[in-house]
Coordinates of C-alpha atoms in Angstrom, one line a residue:
M1 CA -10.8 -60.3 -96.9
S2 CA -13.5 -58.0 -96.7
A3 CA -16.3 -57.1 -94.3
D4 CA -19.8 -56.7 -95.3
I5 CA -20.5 -53.3 -93.4
T6 CA -23.4 -52.5 -95.4
A7 CA -25.4 -55.7 -94.5
G8 CA -28.5 -55.7 -92.0
P9 CA -31.0 -53.0 -91.4
A10 CA -28.8 -50.3 -90.5
T11 CA -27.8 -49.8 -94.1
G12 CA -29.6 -46.5 -94.8
A13 CA -27.9 -44.7 -91.8
T14 CA -24.5 -46.1 -91.9
S15 CA -22.9 -43.1 -94.0
Y16 CA -24.7 -40.5 -92.0
A17 CA -24.0 -41.7 -88.5
F18 CA -20.2 -42.5 -89.4
P19 CA -19.1 -39.8 -91.7
R20 CA -15.6 -41.3 -91.2
L21 CA -16.6 -44.7 -91.8
E22 CA -13.3 -46.2 -93.2
Q23 CA -11.4 -45.0 -90.1
T24 CA -14.2 -45.7 -87.8
F25 CA -14.6 -49.5 -89.0
P26 CA -11.3 -50.2 -90.7
T27 CA -10.8 -53.8 -92.1
L28 CA -7.7 -55.7 -90.9
T29 CA -5.4 -57.5 -93.4
P30 CA -4.6 -61.3 -92.5
H31 CA -1.1 -60.4 -91.8
E32 CA -2.3 -57.7 -89.1
I33 CA -4.8 -60.4 -87.5
E34 CA -1.7 -62.7 -87.3
R35 CA 0.2 -60.0 -85.5
M36 CA -2.6 -59.8 -83.0
R37 CA -3.1 -63.5 -82.3
R38 CA -0.5 -63.5 -79.4
F39 CA -2.5 -61.1 -77.5
G40 CA -5.7 -62.9 -77.5
E41 CA -7.6 -66.3 -77.7
P42 CA -10.2 -67.6 -79.8
R43 CA -13.8 -67.4 -78.8
S44 CA -16.8 -69.2 -80.7
F45 CA -20.5 -68.0 -80.8
K46 CA -23.6 -69.8 -82.2
H47 CA -26.1 -67.7 -84.0
G48 CA -28.0 -65.3 -81.7
E49 CA -25.4 -65.6 -78.8
A50 CA -24.5 -62.2 -77.1
L51 CA -20.9 -61.2 -77.6
F52 CA -21.6 -58.3 -75.1
E53 CA -24.7 -56.7 -73.7
T54 CA -25.4 -53.1 -73.0
G55 CA -24.7 -52.1 -69.2
K56 CA -22.5 -55.0 -68.4
P57 CA -18.7 -54.9 -68.5
G58 CA -17.3 -55.6 -71.9
P59 CA -14.9 -58.4 -72.0
G60 CA -12.3 -56.5 -74.5
M61 CA -12.0 -56.3 -78.0
F62 CA -13.2 -58.9 -80.5
V63 CA -11.7 -59.5 -83.9
V64 CA -14.1 -61.1 -86.3
L65 CA -12.4 -64.0 -87.9
S66 CA -15.4 -65.4 -89.7
G67 CA -19.2 -64.7 -89.7
H68 CA -21.0 -61.5 -88.7
V69 CA -22.2 -59.5 -85.6
A70 CA -25.1 -57.1 -85.4
I71 CA -24.4 -54.0 -83.2
T72 CA -27.6 -52.6 -81.9
Q73 CA -28.7 -50.1 -79.4
R74 CA -31.1 -50.9 -76.3
D75 CA -32.3 -48.3 -74.4
G76 CA -34.2 -48.6 -71.0
L77 CA -37.8 -47.8 -72.8
G78 CA -37.5 -51.1 -74.8
H79 CA -36.2 -49.6 -78.0
V80 CA -33.9 -51.5 -80.0
T81 CA -32.2 -49.6 -82.7
P82 CA -29.6 -51.1 -85.4
V83 CA -26.4 -49.5 -85.6
I84 CA -24.1 -51.4 -87.9
D85 CA -23.1 -55.2 -88.9
Q86 CA -19.5 -56.0 -88.8
G87 CA -17.9 -59.1 -90.5
P88 CA -14.5 -60.8 -91.2
G89 CA -11.4 -58.7 -90.6
Q90 CA -13.3 -56.0 -88.4
F91 CA -13.0 -55.5 -84.7
L92 CA -15.9 -55.0 -82.0
A93 CA -14.8 -52.3 -79.3
E94 CA -14.9 -48.7 -78.4
I95 CA -12.7 -46.8 -76.0
G96 CA -14.6 -47.9 -72.9
Q97 CA -13.0 -51.5 -73.6
L98 CA -9.5 -50.0 -72.6
S99 CA -10.4 -50.0 -69.2
D100 CA -13.1 -52.8 -68.3
R101 CA -16.2 -50.2 -68.7
V102 CA -19.9 -51.4 -69.3
A103 CA -20.8 -51.9 -72.9
L104 CA -22.8 -49.3 -74.4
V105 CA -24.3 -51.4 -77.3
D106 CA -25.3 -55.1 -77.8
G107 CA -23.4 -57.3 -80.2
H108 CA -25.1 -60.5 -81.2
A109 CA -23.9 -63.3 -83.6
E110 CA -25.6 -63.6 -86.9
G111 CA -25.0 -67.2 -87.8
D112 CA -21.8 -69.1 -86.4
V113 CA -19.0 -66.7 -85.3
E114 CA -15.5 -67.1 -85.0
T115 CA -13.5 -64.2 -82.9
L116 CA -10.3 -63.5 -81.5
L117 CA -10.9 -62.0 -77.8
I118 CA -8.3 -59.2 -76.5
P119 CA -9.2 -58.6 -73.0
P120 CA -8.7 -54.8 -72.0
E121 CA -5.0 -55.5 -70.5
K122 CA -3.8 -57.1 -73.5
L123 CA -5.5 -54.5 -75.6
R124 CA -3.3 -51.8 -74.1
A125 CA -0.3 -54.0 -74.5
L126 CA -1.3 -54.4 -78.2
L127 CA -1.5 -50.6 -78.8
V128 CA 1.8 -50.0 -77.3
A129 CA 3.7 -52.9 -78.9
E130 CA 2.2 -52.6 -82.3
A131 CA 2.7 -48.8 -82.8
D132 CA 1.1 -48.5 -86.5
L133 CA -1.6 -51.1 -86.0
G134 CA -2.2 -49.6 -82.4
E135 CA -2.5 -46.0 -83.9
R136 CA -5.3 -47.2 -86.5
I137 CA -7.1 -49.2 -83.6
M138 CA -7.0 -46.1 -81.2
R139 CA -8.4 -43.6 -83.6
A140 CA -11.4 -46.2 -84.4
L141 CA -12.1 -46.7 -80.6
I142 CA -12.1 -42.9 -80.1
L143 CA -14.4 -42.3 -83.2
R144 CA -16.8 -45.0 -82.4
R145 CA -17.3 -43.1 -78.9
V146 CA -17.7 -39.8 -80.5
S147 CA -20.1 -41.3 -83.2
L148 CA -22.1 -42.8 -80.2
I149 CA -22.1 -39.5 -78.3
Q150 CA -23.1 -37.4 -81.5
G151 CA -25.6 -40.0 -82.5
G152 CA -27.2 -40.3 -78.9
V153 CA -26.7 -43.9 -79.0
G154 CA -26.2 -46.0 -75.9
G155 CA -26.3 -44.6 -72.3
P156 CA -29.3 -43.2 -70.3
V157 CA -32.4 -41.3 -71.6
L158 CA -33.1 -38.1 -69.8
I159 CA -36.9 -37.2 -69.6
G160 CA -37.9 -33.8 -69.3
P161 CA -38.1 -30.3 -70.8
A162 CA -34.7 -29.2 -72.5
S163 CA -35.0 -25.7 -70.7
L164 CA -34.9 -27.7 -67.2
G165 CA -32.0 -26.6 -65.1
D166 CA -31.6 -30.1 -63.9
M167 CA -31.7 -31.2 -67.5
A168 CA -28.6 -29.2 -68.2
R169 CA -27.0 -30.1 -65.1
L170 CA -26.8 -33.9 -65.7
Q171 CA -26.3 -33.3 -69.5
N172 CA -23.1 -31.5 -68.6
F173 CA -22.0 -34.2 -66.1
L174 CA -22.5 -36.8 -68.9
A175 CA -21.1 -34.6 -71.6
R176 CA -17.9 -33.7 -69.5
N177 CA -17.5 -37.4 -68.8
G178 CA -17.6 -38.5 -72.6
Q179 CA -20.9 -40.5 -71.9
P180 CA -23.5 -40.9 -74.6
H181 CA -27.1 -40.1 -73.6
H182 CA -30.1 -38.6 -75.5
L183 CA -32.9 -36.3 -74.3
I184 CA -36.8 -36.9 -74.8
D185 CA -39.4 -34.1 -73.9
P186 CA -42.7 -35.6 -72.6
A187 CA -44.5 -32.7 -74.2
T188 CA -43.7 -34.0 -77.7
D189 CA -43.1 -37.8 -76.9
K190 CA -46.0 -40.0 -75.7
D191 CA -43.6 -42.7 -74.4
A192 CA -41.9 -40.3 -72.3
A193 CA -45.3 -38.7 -71.1
D194 CA -46.6 -42.1 -70.4
L195 CA -43.5 -42.7 -68.1
V196 CA -43.9 -39.4 -66.4
A197 CA -47.4 -40.1 -65.8
R198 CA -46.7 -43.7 -64.6
Y199 CA -44.2 -42.4 -62.0
S200 CA -46.5 -39.6 -60.8
A201 CA -43.4 -37.4 -61.6
S202 CA -43.8 -33.8 -60.2
R203 CA -41.7 -31.1 -61.6
A204 CA -39.1 -31.7 -58.9
D205 CA -38.7 -35.2 -60.0
L206 CA -37.6 -34.3 -63.5
P207 CA -35.5 -35.2 -65.3
L208 CA -36.4 -38.8 -65.1
V209 CA -33.3 -40.7 -66.2
V210 CA -33.8 -44.1 -67.6
C211 CA -30.9 -46.4 -67.5
P212 CA -30.3 -49.2 -70.1
D213 CA -31.2 -51.8 -67.8
G214 CA -34.4 -50.3 -67.1
T215 CA -33.8 -48.6 -63.9
V216 CA -35.4 -45.3 -63.5
L217 CA -34.0 -42.4 -61.4
R218 CA -35.8 -39.4 -60.1
N219 CA -33.7 -36.0 -60.6
P220 CA -30.6 -38.1 -59.4
T221 CA -27.4 -36.6 -58.2
E222 CA -24.2 -37.0 -60.4
T223 CA -23.1 -39.9 -58.0
E224 CA -26.3 -41.7 -58.2
L225 CA -26.4 -41.7 -61.9
A226 CA -22.7 -42.7 -62.4
M227 CA -23.4 -45.6 -59.9
A228 CA -26.5 -46.7 -61.7
M229 CA -24.3 -46.5 -65.1
G230 CA -21.5 -48.6 -63.8
M231 CA -19.0 -45.6 -64.0
I232 CA -17.9 -46.3 -60.5
G233 CA -16.9 -49.6 -59.6
N234 CA -14.9 -51.5 -56.8
R235 CA -11.7 -52.4 -58.7
A236 CA -9.1 -50.3 -56.4
Q237 CA -10.2 -51.8 -53.2
N238 CA -7.8 -54.6 -52.9
K239 CA -4.9 -53.0 -54.8
L240 CA -1.8 -50.9 -54.0
Y241 CA -0.9 -48.4 -56.7
D242 CA 2.4 -46.8 -57.2
V243 CA 0.7 -43.5 -57.4
A244 CA -2.6 -42.1 -56.6
V245 CA -3.3 -38.7 -58.4
V246 CA -6.3 -36.8 -56.8
G247 CA -7.5 -34.7 -59.4
S248 CA -8.0 -34.9 -63.3
G249 CA -7.5 -31.5 -64.6
P250 CA -4.4 -30.9 -67.0
A251 CA -1.8 -31.4 -64.2
G252 CA -3.3 -34.5 -62.9
L253 CA -4.0 -35.9 -66.5
A254 CA -0.4 -35.1 -67.5
T255 CA 1.1 -36.8 -64.6
A256 CA -1.2 -40.0 -65.3
V257 CA 0.1 -40.2 -69.0
Y258 CA 3.7 -39.8 -68.1
A259 CA 3.8 -42.1 -65.0
A260 CA 1.7 -44.7 -66.7
S261 CA 3.7 -44.8 -69.9
E262 CA 6.8 -45.3 -67.7
G263 CA 5.6 -48.2 -66.1
L264 CA 4.1 -47.0 -62.9
S265 CA 0.8 -48.3 -61.8
V266 CA -1.5 -45.2 -61.6
A267 CA -5.0 -44.3 -60.2
V268 CA -6.7 -41.0 -60.9
C269 CA -9.8 -39.8 -58.8
D270 CA -11.6 -36.9 -59.7
A271 CA -15.0 -35.6 -57.8
R272 CA -16.9 -34.5 -61.0
A273 CA -15.2 -35.0 -64.5
F274 CA -11.8 -35.2 -66.2
G275 CA -10.6 -31.8 -67.4
G276 CA -11.0 -29.7 -64.3
Q277 CA -11.7 -26.1 -64.9
A278 CA -10.0 -26.0 -68.1
G279 CA -12.1 -28.8 -69.6
A280 CA -15.2 -26.3 -69.2
S281 CA -13.4 -23.8 -71.4
A282 CA -15.0 -23.0 -74.7
R283 CA -11.9 -22.2 -76.4
I284 CA -8.1 -22.2 -75.4
E285 CA -6.1 -20.3 -77.8
N286 CA -2.8 -19.6 -76.2
Y287 CA -1.8 -23.4 -75.6
L288 CA 1.5 -24.4 -77.4
G289 CA 0.8 -26.2 -80.7
F290 CA -3.0 -25.1 -81.5
P291 CA -2.9 -22.1 -83.5
T292 CA -6.6 -22.2 -84.4
G293 CA -7.3 -23.1 -80.7
I294 CA -9.0 -26.1 -79.0
S295 CA -11.7 -26.6 -76.7
G296 CA -10.8 -27.7 -73.2
Q297 CA -13.1 -30.6 -73.4
A298 CA -11.3 -31.9 -76.5
L299 CA -7.9 -31.2 -75.0
A300 CA -8.9 -33.0 -71.8
G301 CA -10.5 -35.7 -73.8
R302 CA -7.4 -36.7 -75.7
A303 CA -5.4 -36.7 -72.5
F304 CA -7.9 -38.7 -70.7
N305 CA -7.9 -41.5 -73.4
Q306 CA -4.0 -41.3 -73.8
A307 CA -3.8 -42.1 -69.8
Q308 CA -6.2 -45.1 -70.5
K309 CA -4.1 -46.2 -73.3
F310 CA -1.1 -46.7 -71.0
G311 CA -3.1 -48.4 -68.3
A312 CA -4.0 -45.5 -65.7
E313 CA -7.2 -46.6 -63.9
M314 CA -9.5 -43.5 -64.1
M315 CA -12.1 -43.3 -61.2
I316 CA -14.5 -40.6 -61.7
P317 CA -16.6 -39.3 -60.0
V318 CA -15.0 -40.5 -56.9
A319 CA -14.6 -37.7 -54.5
I320 CA -11.8 -38.0 -51.8
T321 CA -12.5 -37.0 -48.4
S322 CA -9.2 -37.3 -46.5
L323 CA -5.7 -38.6 -46.6
D324 CA -3.9 -40.7 -44.2
C325 CA -0.3 -40.1 -44.1
S326 CA 0.5 -42.5 -41.2
N327 CA 2.2 -44.7 -44.0
Q328 CA 1.2 -48.0 -42.4
S329 CA 2.7 -50.9 -44.3
G330 CA 4.4 -48.5 -46.6
A331 CA 1.4 -47.0 -48.1
F332 CA -0.8 -43.8 -47.8
A333 CA -4.6 -44.4 -47.7
L334 CA -7.3 -42.1 -49.6
A335 CA -10.8 -42.5 -47.9
T336 CA -13.5 -41.9 -50.6
E337 CA -16.9 -40.2 -50.2
C338 CA -18.6 -43.6 -50.8
G339 CA -16.9 -45.2 -47.8
Q340 CA -14.0 -47.2 -49.6
Q341 CA -10.1 -46.9 -49.3
L342 CA -7.7 -46.3 -52.0
R343 CA -4.0 -47.2 -51.2
A344 CA -0.8 -46.0 -52.9
R345 CA 2.9 -45.8 -52.2
S346 CA 2.8 -42.0 -53.4
I347 CA 0.3 -39.4 -53.9
V348 CA 0.2 -36.7 -56.2
V349 CA -2.2 -33.5 -55.2
A350 CA -3.6 -32.2 -58.3
S351 CA -7.2 -31.2 -57.0
G352 CA -6.9 -27.6 -58.5
A353 CA -9.5 -25.2 -57.3
R354 CA -13.1 -25.1 -56.8
Y355 CA -15.4 -22.5 -58.3
R356 CA -15.7 -19.4 -55.8
R357 CA -19.1 -18.4 -54.9
P358 CA -19.6 -14.7 -54.5
E359 CA -21.9 -13.4 -51.5
I360 CA -25.1 -13.3 -53.6
E361 CA -28.4 -13.5 -52.1
N362 CA -30.2 -16.9 -52.6
L363 CA -27.4 -18.0 -54.8
A364 CA -27.2 -21.6 -53.7
A365 CA -30.8 -22.0 -54.7
F366 CA -30.5 -21.6 -58.2
E367 CA -27.1 -23.5 -58.7
G368 CA -27.6 -25.7 -61.6
R369 CA -30.9 -24.2 -62.3
G370 CA -29.8 -20.9 -63.9
V371 CA -26.7 -20.2 -62.0
W372 CA -23.7 -21.7 -63.8
Y373 CA -19.9 -21.8 -63.3
W374 CA -18.9 -22.9 -66.8
A375 CA -20.3 -22.1 -70.3
S376 CA -20.5 -25.3 -72.6
P377 CA -22.8 -25.6 -75.6
I378 CA -25.5 -27.1 -73.3
E379 CA -25.7 -23.7 -71.6
G380 CA -25.2 -22.0 -75.0
R381 CA -28.3 -23.7 -76.3
L382 CA -30.1 -22.9 -73.2
C383 CA -29.7 -19.2 -73.4
A384 CA -29.9 -18.9 -77.2
G385 CA -31.9 -15.7 -78.1
Q386 CA -31.9 -14.5 -74.4
D387 CA -30.1 -11.7 -72.3
V388 CA -27.6 -13.2 -69.9
V389 CA -25.3 -11.8 -67.2
L390 CA -21.8 -13.0 -66.9
V391 CA -19.7 -11.9 -63.8
G392 CA -15.8 -11.8 -64.0
G393 CA -12.9 -10.1 -65.3
G394 CA -10.4 -12.9 -66.0
N395 CA -9.3 -15.1 -69.0
S396 CA -12.2 -17.9 -68.2
A397 CA -14.9 -15.0 -68.0
G398 CA -13.3 -13.5 -71.4
Q399 CA -13.6 -16.8 -73.2
A400 CA -16.9 -17.6 -72.0
A401 CA -18.4 -14.0 -72.8
V402 CA -17.0 -14.4 -76.3
F403 CA -18.6 -17.9 -76.5
L404 CA -21.9 -16.8 -75.1
S405 CA -22.2 -13.8 -77.5
G406 CA -22.5 -16.3 -80.3
H407 CA -25.8 -17.6 -78.7
A408 CA -27.2 -15.2 -76.5
R409 CA -29.1 -12.1 -77.6
K410 CA -27.1 -9.8 -75.2
V411 CA -24.2 -10.7 -72.7
Y412 CA -24.0 -8.4 -69.6
L413 CA -20.3 -8.6 -68.5
V414 CA -20.3 -7.4 -65.1
I415 CA -16.8 -6.6 -63.5
R416 CA -16.2 -5.2 -60.0
G417 CA -13.1 -3.4 -61.1
G418 CA -12.7 -0.4 -63.3
G419 CA -11.0 -2.3 -66.3
L420 CA -9.8 -5.5 -68.0
G421 CA -6.2 -4.9 -68.8
A422 CA -4.7 -6.2 -65.5
S423 CA -6.5 -9.5 -65.6
M424 CA -7.3 -10.6 -69.2
S425 CA -5.2 -11.2 -72.2
R426 CA -5.1 -8.8 -74.6
Y427 CA -6.5 -10.8 -77.6
L428 CA -9.6 -11.7 -75.5
I429 CA -10.0 -7.8 -74.5
D430 CA -10.0 -6.9 -78.1
R431 CA -12.9 -9.6 -79.2
I432 CA -14.9 -8.5 -76.4
E433 CA -14.8 -4.8 -77.6
A434 CA -15.4 -5.9 -81.0
A435 CA -18.6 -7.9 -80.2
P436 CA -21.8 -5.7 -80.6
N437 CA -23.8 -7.7 -78.2
I438 CA -21.4 -7.7 -75.1
E439 CA -22.1 -4.6 -72.7
L440 CA -19.2 -4.1 -70.3
M441 CA -20.6 -2.9 -66.9
F442 CA -17.4 -1.8 -64.8
N443 CA -17.5 -1.3 -61.0
T444 CA -20.7 -3.2 -60.7
E445 CA -21.7 -6.4 -58.7
V446 CA -24.5 -8.7 -58.5
V447 CA -26.4 -8.8 -55.3
A448 CA -29.3 -11.2 -55.4
V449 CA -30.9 -13.5 -57.6
E450 CA -34.6 -14.5 -57.7
G451 CA -37.0 -17.1 -59.2
S452 CA -39.8 -19.6 -58.6
D453 CA -40.1 -23.2 -59.2
G454 CA -36.6 -23.7 -58.8
S455 CA -35.6 -21.6 -62.0
L456 CA -33.9 -18.5 -62.1
E457 CA -35.8 -15.6 -63.3
R458 CA -34.3 -12.1 -62.3
V459 CA -30.9 -10.8 -61.4
R460 CA -30.5 -7.7 -59.1
W461 CA -27.1 -5.5 -59.5
R462 CA -25.7 -2.2 -58.4
S463 CA -23.0 0.3 -58.8
R464 CA -20.2 0.0 -56.1
F465 CA -20.3 4.0 -56.1
A466 CA -24.0 3.9 -55.4
P467 CA -24.7 0.7 -53.2
D468 CA -28.4 2.1 -52.6
D469 CA -29.3 2.3 -56.4
V470 CA -30.2 -1.4 -56.9
H471 CA -31.4 -2.5 -60.6
T472 CA -33.3 -5.5 -61.7
L473 CA -32.9 -7.5 -65.0
D474 CA -35.1 -10.3 -66.4
I475 CA -32.4 -13.0 -66.4
R476 CA -32.8 -16.8 -66.6
N477 CA -29.0 -17.5 -66.9
L478 CA -26.4 -16.2 -64.6
F479 CA -22.8 -17.1 -65.4
L480 CA -20.1 -16.7 -62.4
F481 CA -16.3 -16.5 -63.1
V482 CA -14.9 -15.1 -60.2
G483 CA -12.0 -17.0 -59.5
A484 CA -11.4 -20.3 -57.3
D485 CA -10.4 -21.5 -54.1
P486 CA -7.9 -24.4 -53.8
A487 CA -9.8 -27.8 -53.1
T488 CA -7.4 -28.8 -50.2
G489 CA -10.0 -29.4 -47.5
W490 CA -9.5 -33.1 -47.8
L491 CA -5.7 -32.6 -46.7
A492 CA -6.7 -31.4 -43.4
G493 CA -4.8 -33.3 -40.4
C494 CA -2.4 -35.2 -42.6
G495 CA 0.6 -32.8 -42.1
V496 CA 0.9 -31.3 -45.4
T497 CA 1.6 -27.8 -45.1
L498 CA -0.7 -25.1 -46.6
D499 CA -0.2 -21.4 -47.4
R500 CA -2.6 -18.6 -46.0
G501 CA -4.8 -19.0 -48.9
G502 CA -5.1 -22.6 -48.5
F503 CA -2.7 -23.7 -51.3
V504 CA -0.2 -26.5 -51.0
V505 CA 3.4 -25.4 -50.1
T506 CA 6.2 -27.4 -51.7
G507 CA 9.9 -27.7 -52.0
A508 CA 12.2 -25.5 -49.8
Q509 CA 9.2 -23.1 -49.1
S510 CA 7.8 -25.4 -46.5
E511 CA 9.5 -25.0 -43.1
Q512 CA 9.3 -28.9 -42.4
N513 CA 11.7 -29.1 -45.6
H514 CA 14.4 -26.8 -44.3
G515 CA 17.5 -28.8 -43.9
R516 CA 16.9 -31.5 -46.1
P517 CA 17.3 -31.6 -50.0
V518 CA 13.7 -32.1 -51.5
P519 CA 12.3 -32.0 -55.1
P520 CA 10.5 -28.8 -55.9
L521 CA 7.2 -30.4 -56.2
E522 CA 7.2 -32.4 -53.0
T523 CA 5.2 -31.2 -50.0
S524 CA 6.1 -31.1 -46.2
V525 CA 5.2 -35.1 -46.2
P526 CA 7.7 -37.0 -48.0
G527 CA 5.9 -39.2 -50.9
V528 CA 3.2 -36.4 -51.3
F529 CA 3.6 -34.3 -54.3
A530 CA 1.5 -31.3 -55.5
V531 CA 1.2 -29.9 -59.0
G532 CA -0.9 -27.3 -60.9
D533 CA -3.1 -24.7 -59.6
V534 CA -3.5 -26.3 -56.1
R535 CA 0.1 -25.8 -55.7
S536 CA 1.5 -22.4 -54.0
G537 CA 3.2 -20.3 -56.3
S538 CA 2.2 -22.2 -59.3
V539 CA 1.5 -20.3 -62.9
K540 CA -2.1 -20.7 -63.1
R541 CA -2.1 -21.7 -66.8
V542 CA -3.0 -24.7 -68.8
G543 CA 0.6 -25.1 -70.0
G544 CA 2.4 -24.7 -66.6
A545 CA -0.2 -27.3 -65.2
I546 CA 0.7 -30.0 -67.8
G547 CA 4.5 -29.2 -67.4
E548 CA 4.3 -29.6 -63.7
G549 CA 2.5 -32.7 -64.1
A550 CA 5.2 -34.1 -66.4
Q551 CA 7.9 -32.8 -64.2
V552 CA 6.7 -34.5 -61.1
V553 CA 7.2 -38.1 -62.5
A554 CA 10.8 -38.0 -62.1
A555 CA 10.5 -37.2 -58.4
L556 CA 8.0 -40.0 -58.0
H557 CA 10.5 -42.5 -59.3
G558 CA 13.2 -41.1 -57.1
Y559 CA 11.0 -41.5 -54.2
L560 CA 9.8 -44.9 -55.1
A561 CA 13.1 -46.1 -55.7
D562 CA 14.4 -44.8 -52.4
A563 CA 11.4 -46.5 -50.5
M564 CA 12.1 -49.6 -52.1
K565 CA 15.6 -49.7 -50.6
P566 CA 16.3 -52.2 -47.9
A567 CA 17.0 -50.4 -44.4
L568 CA 20.7 -50.9 -43.4

């Protein structure tokens, strides 16, 4: 039984769009389909009927038993582009169908079509129960999302100049969350120019974001964009989870993977994107098992997909504003920024740290518009051939400097101290010293930033030994890697003990825990645990965060088992 994957108008682009075609669109054998039948139910479609539609929640994975299905992309500008045709023995889904996400493409029946529909919860069960088959399916689901991202297929259209700071801000948000999108410059595209004119958009309104359903947003916030795209839903409102994880950096993702794989119901919240600060790292080279290095985005993306495979519900971007530890009806309550409530029997604090903002004049006015706290390929393209300033002396700063040196004409690395040896790994120092376009500026600090029309244009800096001698550089991109403060403000008033720096105190360190045996990762409030960078005394490394995320699951099992015991 074979599938006609070259049929239809997408033929010419197929091999280009999907370089790993056989892995991206494998054909199942009759025996494999029989093994899958217990997870699904038959569904029939007449010619022209929609199996799934862009912007609407996908019903799950379809296995085509007979007939053909045309997959097309439809954007908010009215353009319909063929993607590929799929036929008997092939399955229709991508990674979003693991968690009831909206469809990114349209699927319509070509002639009469017979399918087997496997809903998301049964799809996750299939991936676990049928290991070999599940591996092939999971790989295909991931590769399809990667292909959509690389091809700019599906998702919103961002209209505005590529050099616009807010364009980079929204691009980064979408890229960090694994969301396909594409850019159109109104200076070179008539449709985009007409839309800008129709909405009388000023520079402050750009970029315009056109969602697949035609909704047009003017320079939206990340939350506004997420809501318009269906990234944020109401699925958690009436549920009680075994554990809620606040933060989806390496520690939070590790907790989600191990807890969900061991049968606990898990919800994970994050205010911005999965991966945390590690997710913004251009290359991590000292993490066990990756001798050639791996980008933080790739490492976090694998863990994100893995957590969904085991059934963890990923709620991103959802900001948590407070924790109610009164434990009414045996549950903690998390309040979200959008006014909802998330209830769970236990809490894991993995909120990590927020980028520290140094005392620089006018800094807030240019954040996301030339002032950056991360260095991704998007920022790399923005500063191609330009001079940039990077402030910081730790490993994150070193990784960013090396990465940006491959794009920028010159990188001025500004360090307040007199050297790098005490704060940066030796291999990074060696690379920085070997890079001809990285200039080290010790005992120096940036004091002000300037610009016009919302874009950074100049940076002022001075020597710490000559504070009155201020110099000015024409700089359009400033990168700040000056450490981070713990993201624990949402814990105020709930009884969780913090140290002087605002980090969460755990285990016997907490005064409230003296006299009672407690797991080393439990806070002063029973049932609330802390892992990763947010925890007082933790090792601020990716490997350490992942280890704590795995370690806490045993303590969760112990707490939940005790909580379920009847009172004597």
